[in-house]
Amino acid sequence: MGLLLGYGAGWLTPTLTRPGDSSAEAGFARDMTTHHTQAVQMALVAFKYGQDDAVTRLGVDIATGQQGEIGIMQTWLRQWQLDPTRTGPAMAWMPDGDQFMREGGLMPGMATKEEMDKLEAARGHELDLLFLNMMIKHHLGGIHMVDAVLDQSGNPQVTEAAQRMKNTQQGEIDNMRSILDRIQ
């Protein structure tokens, strides 16, 4: 009997404790996937068309790092048996998240279509400067989202990954500011 109860509890516990569809964890995973997708796109442009070696290396680092994090967040959603795309508005998981949305439904730090077009058309030194300024803004917006999930989540898997994201992005911001000081 004890074995049966232990098996039943072990089988049910993950189901009972996994984040729900409207949880901060699910909202964060979905919205940060969207946020990271744009960062990967920007980083690949910097890698391909940047002039400064530090910028092109940073492009590779950001693209590979954030693509890996997208994989982690999408795996969470599958494990939680949740749809990978949100059903409601972006940032709805954040307290007052709608106040942080920009015109056109953009999350904090995200570039507009016009800004992305300008980045994709730029080359060389012009691209380096544009990428660094845009990615600093992008990372600051991402850190804002990370702070929100850190305040709301008790899921150690999510909070540990979010803290790593924050530390990485803050380090990259410091690096980008240093590169900007050198190349301006």
Short mmCIF file of N, CA and C in Angstrom, two decimals:
data_model
loop_
_atom_site.label_atom_id
_atom_site.label_comp_id
_atom_site.label_asym_id
_atom_site.label_seq_id
_atom_site.Cartn_x
_atom_site.Cartn_y
_atom_site.Cartn_z
N MET A 1 0.82 -1.20 0.00
CA MET A 1 0.00 0.00 0.00
C MET A 1 0.87 1.27 0.00
N GLY A 2 1.91 1.29 0.84
CA GLY A 2 2.80 2.45 0.91
C GLY A 2 3.49 2.70 -0.41
N LEU A 3 3.87 1.63 -1.08
CA LEU A 3 4.51 1.76 -2.39
C LEU A 3 3.55 2.38 -3.40
N LEU A 4 2.30 1.96 -3.35
CA LEU A 4 1.29 2.50 -4.25
C LEU A 4 1.06 3.98 -3.99
N LEU A 5 0.98 4.38 -2.71
CA LEU A 5 0.80 5.79 -2.37
C LEU A 5 2.00 6.62 -2.81
N GLY A 6 3.20 6.08 -2.59
CA GLY A 6 4.41 6.80 -3.00
C GLY A 6 4.47 6.98 -4.50
N TYR A 7 4.10 5.93 -5.23
CA TYR A 7 4.08 6.04 -6.69
C TYR A 7 3.05 7.07 -7.14
N GLY A 8 1.87 7.02 -6.55
CA GLY A 8 0.80 7.97 -6.91
C GLY A 8 1.21 9.40 -6.60
N ALA A 9 1.81 9.62 -5.44
CA ALA A 9 2.25 10.97 -5.07
C ALA A 9 3.35 11.45 -6.01
N GLY A 10 4.27 10.57 -6.34
CA GLY A 10 5.35 10.94 -7.26
C GLY A 10 4.84 11.26 -8.65
N TRP A 11 3.79 10.60 -9.06
CA TRP A 11 3.21 10.82 -10.38
C TRP A 11 2.37 12.09 -10.42
N LEU A 12 1.65 12.37 -9.33
CA LEU A 12 0.77 13.53 -9.31
C LEU A 12 1.48 14.84 -8.96
N THR A 13 2.50 14.80 -8.13
CA THR A 13 3.13 16.02 -7.64
C THR A 13 3.61 16.93 -8.77
N PRO A 14 4.33 16.43 -9.78
CA PRO A 14 4.74 17.35 -10.85
C PRO A 14 3.55 17.99 -11.55
N THR A 15 2.46 17.26 -11.68
CA THR A 15 1.26 17.80 -12.33
C THR A 15 0.64 18.90 -11.48
N LEU A 16 0.65 18.70 -10.18
CA LEU A 16 0.02 19.67 -9.28
C LEU A 16 0.86 20.92 -9.09
N THR A 17 2.17 20.81 -9.27
CA THR A 17 3.05 21.94 -8.99
C THR A 17 3.56 22.66 -10.23
N ARG A 18 3.25 22.16 -11.40
CA ARG A 18 3.77 22.83 -12.59
C ARG A 18 3.02 24.15 -12.81
N PRO A 19 3.71 25.15 -13.37
CA PRO A 19 3.07 26.45 -13.62
C PRO A 19 1.88 26.32 -14.57
N GLY A 20 0.90 27.14 -14.33
CA GLY A 20 -0.29 27.16 -15.18
C GLY A 20 -0.14 28.11 -16.35
N ASP A 21 -1.15 28.08 -17.20
CA ASP A 21 -1.13 28.86 -18.44
C ASP A 21 -0.99 30.37 -18.20
N SER A 22 -1.58 30.87 -17.13
CA SER A 22 -1.53 32.31 -16.86
C SER A 22 -0.48 32.68 -15.81
N SER A 23 0.41 31.74 -15.48
CA SER A 23 1.44 31.99 -14.47
C SER A 23 2.52 32.95 -14.97
N ALA A 24 3.23 33.53 -14.01
CA ALA A 24 4.36 34.39 -14.35
C ALA A 24 5.43 33.60 -15.10
N GLU A 25 5.62 32.33 -14.69
CA GLU A 25 6.64 31.51 -15.32
C GLU A 25 6.32 31.28 -16.79
N ALA A 26 5.08 30.92 -17.09
CA ALA A 26 4.69 30.68 -18.49
C ALA A 26 4.74 31.97 -19.29
N GLY A 27 4.24 33.05 -18.71
CA GLY A 27 4.27 34.34 -19.41
C GLY A 27 5.69 34.79 -19.69
N PHE A 28 6.56 34.62 -18.71
CA PHE A 28 7.96 34.97 -18.89
C PHE A 28 8.59 34.14 -20.00
N ALA A 29 8.37 32.83 -19.97
CA ALA A 29 8.97 31.95 -20.98
C ALA A 29 8.50 32.34 -22.38
N ARG A 30 7.23 32.63 -22.52
CA ARG A 30 6.71 32.99 -23.84
C ARG A 30 7.21 34.36 -24.29
N ASP A 31 7.11 35.35 -23.40
CA ASP A 31 7.51 36.71 -23.79
C ASP A 31 9.02 36.84 -23.95
N MET A 32 9.78 36.16 -23.10
CA MET A 32 11.23 36.24 -23.24
C MET A 32 11.70 35.49 -24.49
N THR A 33 10.97 34.48 -24.89
CA THR A 33 11.29 33.81 -26.17
C THR A 33 11.15 34.81 -27.31
N THR A 34 10.07 35.57 -27.32
CA THR A 34 9.88 36.59 -28.35
C THR A 34 10.98 37.64 -28.29
N HIS A 35 11.29 38.08 -27.08
CA HIS A 35 12.33 39.10 -26.86
C HIS A 35 13.68 38.58 -27.36
N HIS A 36 14.03 37.35 -26.95
CA HIS A 36 15.30 36.76 -27.36
C HIS A 36 15.37 36.54 -28.87
N THR A 37 14.25 36.21 -29.48
CA THR A 37 14.25 35.98 -30.93
C THR A 37 14.71 37.22 -31.67
N GLN A 38 14.24 38.39 -31.23
CA GLN A 38 14.69 39.62 -31.87
C GLN A 38 16.18 39.86 -31.60
N ALA A 39 16.63 39.58 -30.38
CA ALA A 39 18.05 39.76 -30.07
C ALA A 39 18.93 38.87 -30.93
N VAL A 40 18.50 37.63 -31.16
CA VAL A 40 19.25 36.72 -32.03
C VAL A 40 19.33 37.31 -33.44
N GLN A 41 18.21 37.81 -33.93
CA GLN A 41 18.19 38.42 -35.26
C GLN A 41 19.17 39.59 -35.34
N MET A 42 19.14 40.46 -34.34
CA MET A 42 20.05 41.61 -34.31
C MET A 42 21.51 41.15 -34.24
N ALA A 43 21.77 40.15 -33.41
CA ALA A 43 23.13 39.67 -33.21
C ALA A 43 23.70 39.04 -34.48
N LEU A 44 22.86 38.35 -35.22
CA LEU A 44 23.34 37.74 -36.47
C LEU A 44 23.67 38.80 -37.51
N VAL A 45 22.94 39.90 -37.52
CA VAL A 45 23.27 41.02 -38.41
C VAL A 45 24.63 41.60 -38.02
N ALA A 46 24.86 41.76 -36.72
CA ALA A 46 26.14 42.30 -36.24
C ALA A 46 27.29 41.36 -36.61
N PHE A 47 27.06 40.07 -36.45
CA PHE A 47 28.10 39.10 -36.81
C PHE A 47 28.43 39.17 -38.29
N LYS A 48 27.40 39.25 -39.10
CA LYS A 48 27.60 39.20 -40.55
C LYS A 48 28.17 40.49 -41.13
N TYR A 49 27.72 41.64 -40.61
CA TYR A 49 28.05 42.91 -41.26
C TYR A 49 28.83 43.90 -40.40
N GLY A 50 29.17 43.50 -39.18
CA GLY A 50 29.92 44.39 -38.31
C GLY A 50 31.35 44.56 -38.78
N GLN A 51 31.98 45.61 -38.34
CA GLN A 51 33.37 45.89 -38.72
C GLN A 51 34.33 45.53 -37.61
N ASP A 52 33.99 45.90 -36.39
CA ASP A 52 34.89 45.70 -35.25
C ASP A 52 34.82 44.23 -34.81
N ASP A 53 35.99 43.63 -34.59
CA ASP A 53 36.05 42.22 -34.18
C ASP A 53 35.28 41.96 -32.88
N ALA A 54 35.34 42.89 -31.96
CA ALA A 54 34.63 42.70 -30.69
C ALA A 54 33.11 42.68 -30.91
N VAL A 55 32.63 43.46 -31.85
CA VAL A 55 31.20 43.48 -32.17
C VAL A 55 30.78 42.17 -32.83
N THR A 56 31.56 41.69 -33.77
CA THR A 56 31.18 40.45 -34.45
C THR A 56 31.24 39.25 -33.49
N ARG A 57 32.23 39.23 -32.60
CA ARG A 57 32.30 38.16 -31.58
C ARG A 57 31.11 38.24 -30.64
N LEU A 58 30.76 39.46 -30.23
CA LEU A 58 29.61 39.65 -29.36
C LEU A 58 28.33 39.19 -30.06
N GLY A 59 28.23 39.44 -31.36
CA GLY A 59 27.08 38.97 -32.12
C GLY A 59 26.94 37.46 -32.04
N VAL A 60 28.04 36.74 -32.20
CA VAL A 60 28.03 35.28 -32.09
C VAL A 60 27.62 34.86 -30.68
N ASP A 61 28.23 35.48 -29.68
CA ASP A 61 27.94 35.12 -28.29
C ASP A 61 26.47 35.32 -27.95
N ILE A 62 25.92 36.46 -28.34
CA ILE A 62 24.52 36.75 -28.03
C ILE A 62 23.60 35.81 -28.80
N ALA A 63 23.87 35.60 -30.07
CA ALA A 63 23.01 34.72 -30.87
C ALA A 63 23.00 33.30 -30.32
N THR A 64 24.17 32.76 -30.03
CA THR A 64 24.21 31.37 -29.54
C THR A 64 23.66 31.27 -28.12
N GLY A 65 24.01 32.21 -27.26
CA GLY A 65 23.53 32.17 -25.88
C GLY A 65 22.02 32.30 -25.79
N GLN A 66 21.47 33.28 -26.49
CA GLN A 66 20.03 33.50 -26.39
C GLN A 66 19.24 32.44 -27.14
N GLN A 67 19.79 31.88 -28.22
CA GLN A 67 19.10 30.77 -28.88
C GLN A 67 19.04 29.57 -27.94
N GLY A 68 20.11 29.33 -27.21
CA GLY A 68 20.10 28.25 -26.21
C GLY A 68 19.06 28.48 -25.13
N GLU A 69 18.94 29.72 -24.68
CA GLU A 69 17.94 30.05 -23.66
C GLU A 69 16.52 29.90 -24.20
N ILE A 70 16.32 30.21 -25.47
CA ILE A 70 15.01 29.98 -26.09
C ILE A 70 14.67 28.49 -26.01
N GLY A 71 15.63 27.65 -26.31
CA GLY A 71 15.42 26.20 -26.23
C GLY A 71 15.03 25.76 -24.83
N ILE A 72 15.69 26.32 -23.83
CA ILE A 72 15.36 26.00 -22.43
C ILE A 72 13.93 26.41 -22.11
N MET A 73 13.56 27.63 -22.47
CA MET A 73 12.21 28.13 -22.15
C MET A 73 11.14 27.35 -22.90
N GLN A 74 11.40 26.97 -24.14
CA GLN A 74 10.43 26.19 -24.89
C GLN A 74 10.30 24.77 -24.31
N THR A 75 11.39 24.24 -23.79
CA THR A 75 11.36 22.94 -23.12
C THR A 75 10.49 23.02 -21.86
N TRP A 76 10.65 24.10 -21.09
CA TRP A 76 9.78 24.28 -19.90
C TRP A 76 8.32 24.21 -20.30
N LEU A 77 7.97 24.97 -21.32
CA LEU A 77 6.56 25.03 -21.72
C LEU A 77 6.05 23.64 -22.13
N ARG A 78 6.89 22.88 -22.83
CA ARG A 78 6.48 21.50 -23.19
C ARG A 78 6.33 20.65 -21.94
N GLN A 79 7.28 20.76 -21.02
CA GLN A 79 7.22 19.99 -19.78
C GLN A 79 5.97 20.36 -18.96
N TRP A 80 5.61 21.61 -19.01
CA TRP A 80 4.43 22.07 -18.27
C TRP A 80 3.14 21.80 -19.05
N GLN A 81 3.28 21.22 -20.23
CA GLN A 81 2.16 20.91 -21.12
C GLN A 81 1.36 22.16 -21.47
N LEU A 82 2.11 23.22 -21.79
CA LEU A 82 1.51 24.50 -22.17
C LEU A 82 1.86 24.84 -23.60
N ASP A 83 0.98 25.57 -24.23
CA ASP A 83 1.22 26.04 -25.60
C ASP A 83 2.41 26.99 -25.59
N PRO A 84 3.29 26.89 -26.59
CA PRO A 84 4.46 27.77 -26.62
C PRO A 84 4.13 29.22 -26.94
N THR A 85 2.95 29.49 -27.45
CA THR A 85 2.58 30.86 -27.75
C THR A 85 1.53 31.34 -26.76
N ARG A 86 1.56 32.62 -26.48
CA ARG A 86 0.63 33.19 -25.50
C ARG A 86 -0.76 33.33 -26.11
N THR A 87 -1.74 33.28 -25.23
CA THR A 87 -3.12 33.44 -25.69
C THR A 87 -3.62 34.85 -25.44
N GLY A 88 -3.00 35.57 -24.54
CA GLY A 88 -3.41 36.93 -24.22
C GLY A 88 -2.36 37.93 -24.64
N PRO A 89 -2.47 39.14 -24.15
CA PRO A 89 -1.50 40.18 -24.52
C PRO A 89 -0.13 39.93 -23.88
N ALA A 90 0.89 40.44 -24.55
CA ALA A 90 2.24 40.36 -24.01
C ALA A 90 2.29 41.10 -22.67
N MET A 91 3.13 40.61 -21.80
CA MET A 91 3.41 41.23 -20.49
C MET A 91 2.23 41.15 -19.52
N ALA A 92 1.19 40.40 -19.84
CA ALA A 92 0.04 40.29 -18.95
C ALA A 92 0.41 39.59 -17.64
N TRP A 93 1.47 38.83 -17.63
CA TRP A 93 1.93 38.12 -16.44
C TRP A 93 2.61 39.04 -15.43
N MET A 94 3.03 40.21 -15.88
CA MET A 94 3.72 41.17 -15.03
C MET A 94 2.72 42.10 -14.37
N PRO A 95 2.89 42.39 -13.08
CA PRO A 95 2.04 43.42 -12.49
C PRO A 95 2.23 44.73 -13.26
N ASP A 96 1.16 45.32 -13.69
CA ASP A 96 1.22 46.56 -14.48
C ASP A 96 2.04 46.41 -15.76
N GLY A 97 2.10 45.19 -16.28
CA GLY A 97 2.89 44.93 -17.49
C GLY A 97 2.46 45.77 -18.67
N ASP A 98 1.17 46.07 -18.75
CA ASP A 98 0.68 46.87 -19.88
C ASP A 98 1.27 48.28 -19.87
N GLN A 99 1.69 48.77 -18.70
CA GLN A 99 2.29 50.11 -18.61
C GLN A 99 3.68 50.15 -19.23
N PHE A 100 4.28 48.98 -19.39
CA PHE A 100 5.64 48.93 -19.92
C PHE A 100 5.67 48.65 -21.42
N MET A 101 4.51 48.37 -21.98
CA MET A 101 4.43 48.11 -23.41
C MET A 101 4.64 49.40 -24.18
N ARG A 102 5.34 49.29 -25.29
CA ARG A 102 5.59 50.46 -26.13
C ARG A 102 4.59 50.47 -27.27
N GLU A 103 4.58 51.57 -27.97
CA GLU A 103 3.70 51.71 -29.13
C GLU A 103 3.91 50.54 -30.08
N GLY A 104 2.82 50.04 -30.61
CA GLY A 104 2.89 48.90 -31.51
C GLY A 104 2.96 47.57 -30.79
N GLY A 105 2.73 47.57 -29.48
CA GLY A 105 2.73 46.33 -28.71
C GLY A 105 4.11 45.76 -28.43
N LEU A 106 5.13 46.60 -28.48
CA LEU A 106 6.49 46.13 -28.25
C LEU A 106 6.81 46.05 -26.76
N MET A 107 7.47 44.98 -26.38
CA MET A 107 7.92 44.82 -25.01
C MET A 107 9.11 45.73 -24.75
N PRO A 108 9.45 45.96 -23.48
CA PRO A 108 10.56 46.86 -23.15
C PRO A 108 11.85 46.49 -23.89
N GLY A 109 12.46 47.49 -24.48
CA GLY A 109 13.75 47.31 -25.14
C GLY A 109 13.70 46.80 -26.56
N MET A 110 12.54 46.35 -27.00
CA MET A 110 12.48 45.79 -28.35
C MET A 110 12.51 46.90 -29.41
N ALA A 111 13.14 46.58 -30.51
CA ALA A 111 13.28 47.53 -31.61
C ALA A 111 12.02 47.53 -32.47
N THR A 112 11.72 48.67 -33.03
CA THR A 112 10.60 48.79 -33.98
C THR A 112 11.02 48.17 -35.32
N LYS A 113 10.07 47.98 -36.19
CA LYS A 113 10.37 47.48 -37.54
C LYS A 113 11.32 48.45 -38.25
N GLU A 114 11.08 49.74 -38.08
CA GLU A 114 11.93 50.74 -38.74
C GLU A 114 13.36 50.65 -38.21
N GLU A 115 13.52 50.48 -36.90
CA GLU A 115 14.86 50.35 -36.33
C GLU A 115 15.55 49.08 -36.83
N MET A 116 14.79 47.98 -36.92
CA MET A 116 15.36 46.73 -37.44
C MET A 116 15.75 46.89 -38.91
N ASP A 117 14.92 47.56 -39.68
CA ASP A 117 15.26 47.79 -41.09
C ASP A 117 16.54 48.60 -41.22
N LYS A 118 16.68 49.62 -40.39
CA LYS A 118 17.88 50.47 -40.41
C LYS A 118 19.12 49.64 -40.03
N LEU A 119 18.99 48.79 -39.02
CA LEU A 119 20.11 47.94 -38.61
C LEU A 119 20.50 47.00 -39.75
N GLU A 120 19.52 46.38 -40.36
CA GLU A 120 19.80 45.41 -41.42
C GLU A 120 20.39 46.07 -42.67
N ALA A 121 20.15 47.35 -42.86
CA ALA A 121 20.71 48.07 -44.02
C ALA A 121 22.10 48.62 -43.73
N ALA A 122 22.45 48.76 -42.47
CA ALA A 122 23.74 49.35 -42.09
C ALA A 122 24.88 48.36 -42.33
N ARG A 123 26.07 48.91 -42.47
CA ARG A 123 27.27 48.10 -42.65
C ARG A 123 28.43 48.76 -41.93
N GLY A 124 29.42 47.96 -41.58
CA GLY A 124 30.66 48.46 -41.01
C GLY A 124 30.51 49.21 -39.71
N HIS A 125 31.24 50.32 -39.62
CA HIS A 125 31.26 51.12 -38.38
C HIS A 125 29.87 51.62 -38.00
N GLU A 126 29.10 52.04 -39.00
CA GLU A 126 27.74 52.50 -38.73
C GLU A 126 26.92 51.39 -38.07
N LEU A 127 27.04 50.18 -38.58
CA LEU A 127 26.32 49.05 -38.00
C LEU A 127 26.80 48.77 -36.58
N ASP A 128 28.12 48.80 -36.36
CA ASP A 128 28.66 48.56 -35.02
C ASP A 128 28.01 49.49 -34.00
N LEU A 129 27.98 50.77 -34.31
CA LEU A 129 27.41 51.76 -33.38
C LEU A 129 25.91 51.53 -33.18
N LEU A 130 25.22 51.31 -34.24
CA LEU A 130 23.77 51.11 -34.18
C LEU A 130 23.44 49.84 -33.38
N PHE A 131 24.13 48.76 -33.68
CA PHE A 131 23.91 47.50 -32.97
C PHE A 131 24.16 47.65 -31.47
N LEU A 132 25.28 48.23 -31.11
CA LEU A 132 25.62 48.36 -29.69
C LEU A 132 24.57 49.18 -28.95
N ASN A 133 24.16 50.30 -29.52
CA ASN A 133 23.15 51.13 -28.86
C ASN A 133 21.79 50.42 -28.77
N MET A 134 21.41 49.75 -29.85
CA MET A 134 20.13 49.03 -29.84
C MET A 134 20.16 47.84 -28.87
N MET A 135 21.28 47.12 -28.83
CA MET A 135 21.34 45.93 -27.97
C MET A 135 21.44 46.31 -26.50
N ILE A 136 22.08 47.42 -26.18
CA ILE A 136 22.08 47.88 -24.78
C ILE A 136 20.64 48.14 -24.35
N LYS A 137 19.90 48.86 -25.16
CA LYS A 137 18.49 49.14 -24.86
C LYS A 137 17.69 47.85 -24.76
N HIS A 138 17.94 46.93 -25.68
CA HIS A 138 17.24 45.65 -25.70
C HIS A 138 17.52 44.86 -24.41
N HIS A 139 18.78 44.77 -24.03
CA HIS A 139 19.14 44.05 -22.81
C HIS A 139 18.55 44.70 -21.57
N LEU A 140 18.53 46.02 -21.50
CA LEU A 140 17.93 46.69 -20.34
C LEU A 140 16.45 46.33 -20.22
N GLY A 141 15.76 46.26 -21.35
CA GLY A 141 14.36 45.84 -21.34
C GLY A 141 14.21 44.40 -20.89
N GLY A 142 15.11 43.54 -21.34
CA GLY A 142 15.09 42.13 -20.92
C GLY A 142 15.34 41.98 -19.43
N ILE A 143 16.28 42.76 -18.90
CA ILE A 143 16.57 42.71 -17.46
C ILE A 143 15.34 43.14 -16.66
N HIS A 144 14.60 44.10 -17.16
CA HIS A 144 13.36 44.53 -16.50
C HIS A 144 12.39 43.35 -16.41
N MET A 145 12.27 42.58 -17.46
CA MET A 145 11.39 41.41 -17.47
C MET A 145 11.91 40.33 -16.53
N VAL A 146 13.22 40.12 -16.50
CA VAL A 146 13.82 39.14 -15.61
C VAL A 146 13.54 39.52 -14.16
N ASP A 147 13.72 40.80 -13.83
CA ASP A 147 13.46 41.24 -12.45
C ASP A 147 12.01 40.94 -12.05
N ALA A 148 11.09 41.11 -12.98
CA ALA A 148 9.68 40.85 -12.68
C ALA A 148 9.44 39.38 -12.38
N VAL A 149 10.03 38.48 -13.14
CA VAL A 149 9.81 37.06 -12.86
C VAL A 149 10.54 36.65 -11.59
N LEU A 150 11.69 37.25 -11.31
CA LEU A 150 12.40 36.94 -10.06
C LEU A 150 11.55 37.35 -8.85
N ASP A 151 10.82 38.45 -8.97
CA ASP A 151 9.96 38.91 -7.88
C ASP A 151 8.74 38.01 -7.69
N GLN A 152 8.29 37.35 -8.76
CA GLN A 152 7.04 36.61 -8.70
C GLN A 152 7.17 35.10 -8.59
N SER A 153 8.25 34.54 -9.06
CA SER A 153 8.34 33.08 -9.17
C SER A 153 9.03 32.45 -7.98
N GLY A 154 8.51 31.31 -7.60
CA GLY A 154 9.16 30.48 -6.59
C GLY A 154 9.71 29.22 -7.21
N ASN A 155 9.66 29.13 -8.54
CA ASN A 155 10.14 27.95 -9.25
C ASN A 155 11.66 28.05 -9.39
N PRO A 156 12.41 27.18 -8.70
CA PRO A 156 13.88 27.31 -8.72
C PRO A 156 14.48 27.18 -10.12
N GLN A 157 13.89 26.35 -10.96
CA GLN A 157 14.39 26.19 -12.33
C GLN A 157 14.30 27.52 -13.08
N VAL A 158 13.18 28.21 -12.93
CA VAL A 158 12.96 29.48 -13.61
C VAL A 158 13.82 30.58 -13.01
N THR A 159 13.85 30.66 -11.69
CA THR A 159 14.60 31.76 -11.05
C THR A 159 16.10 31.62 -11.26
N GLU A 160 16.61 30.39 -11.27
CA GLU A 160 18.05 30.20 -11.52
C GLU A 160 18.40 30.60 -12.95
N ALA A 161 17.58 30.19 -13.90
CA ALA A 161 17.84 30.55 -15.30
C ALA A 161 17.69 32.06 -15.50
N ALA A 162 16.68 32.64 -14.89
CA ALA A 162 16.46 34.09 -15.03
C ALA A 162 17.63 34.87 -14.43
N GLN A 163 18.14 34.43 -13.29
CA GLN A 163 19.28 35.12 -12.68
C GLN A 163 20.51 35.01 -13.57
N ARG A 164 20.71 33.85 -14.19
CA ARG A 164 21.84 33.70 -15.13
C ARG A 164 21.67 34.64 -16.32
N MET A 165 20.43 34.74 -16.83
CA MET A 165 20.16 35.66 -17.95
C MET A 165 20.52 37.09 -17.55
N LYS A 166 20.09 37.47 -16.36
CA LYS A 166 20.35 38.84 -15.89
C LYS A 166 21.85 39.09 -15.78
N ASN A 167 22.56 38.15 -15.17
CA ASN A 167 24.01 38.33 -15.00
C ASN A 167 24.72 38.41 -16.35
N THR A 168 24.32 37.54 -17.28
CA THR A 168 24.93 37.54 -18.61
C THR A 168 24.65 38.86 -19.33
N GLN A 169 23.39 39.28 -19.31
CA GLN A 169 23.03 40.50 -20.03
C GLN A 169 23.68 41.73 -19.41
N GLN A 170 23.79 41.77 -18.07
CA GLN A 170 24.45 42.90 -17.44
C GLN A 170 25.93 42.94 -17.82
N GLY A 171 26.56 41.77 -17.86
CA GLY A 171 27.96 41.70 -18.29
C GLY A 171 28.13 42.14 -19.73
N GLU A 172 27.18 41.73 -20.59
CA GLU A 172 27.25 42.15 -22.00
C GLU A 172 27.01 43.65 -22.14
N ILE A 173 26.13 44.22 -21.34
CA ILE A 173 25.91 45.67 -21.37
C ILE A 173 27.21 46.39 -21.02
N ASP A 174 27.87 45.94 -19.96
CA ASP A 174 29.14 46.55 -19.56
C ASP A 174 30.16 46.45 -20.70
N ASN A 175 30.23 45.28 -21.33
CA ASN A 175 31.15 45.07 -22.45
C ASN A 175 30.80 45.99 -23.62
N MET A 176 29.50 46.09 -23.95
CA MET A 176 29.08 46.93 -25.08
C MET A 176 29.39 48.41 -24.81
N ARG A 177 29.19 48.85 -23.59
CA ARG A 177 29.51 50.25 -23.26
C ARG A 177 31.01 50.50 -23.41
N SER A 178 31.81 49.53 -23.03
CA SER A 178 33.25 49.64 -23.17
C SER A 178 33.66 49.70 -24.66
N ILE A 179 33.04 48.85 -25.46
CA ILE A 179 33.32 48.87 -26.91
C ILE A 179 32.89 50.21 -27.51
N LEU A 180 31.71 50.69 -27.11
CA LEU A 180 31.25 51.99 -27.62
C LEU A 180 32.23 53.09 -27.28
N ASP A 181 32.72 53.10 -26.04
CA ASP A 181 33.70 54.13 -25.64
C ASP A 181 34.94 54.07 -26.52
N ARG A 182 35.33 52.88 -26.90
CA ARG A 182 36.54 52.71 -27.71
C ARG A 182 36.33 53.09 -29.17
N ILE A 183 35.16 52.84 -29.75
CA ILE A 183 35.00 53.03 -31.20
C ILE A 183 34.28 54.30 -31.60
N GLN A 184 33.73 55.03 -30.65
CA GLN A 184 33.00 56.26 -31.02
C GLN A 184 33.94 57.35 -31.44
#
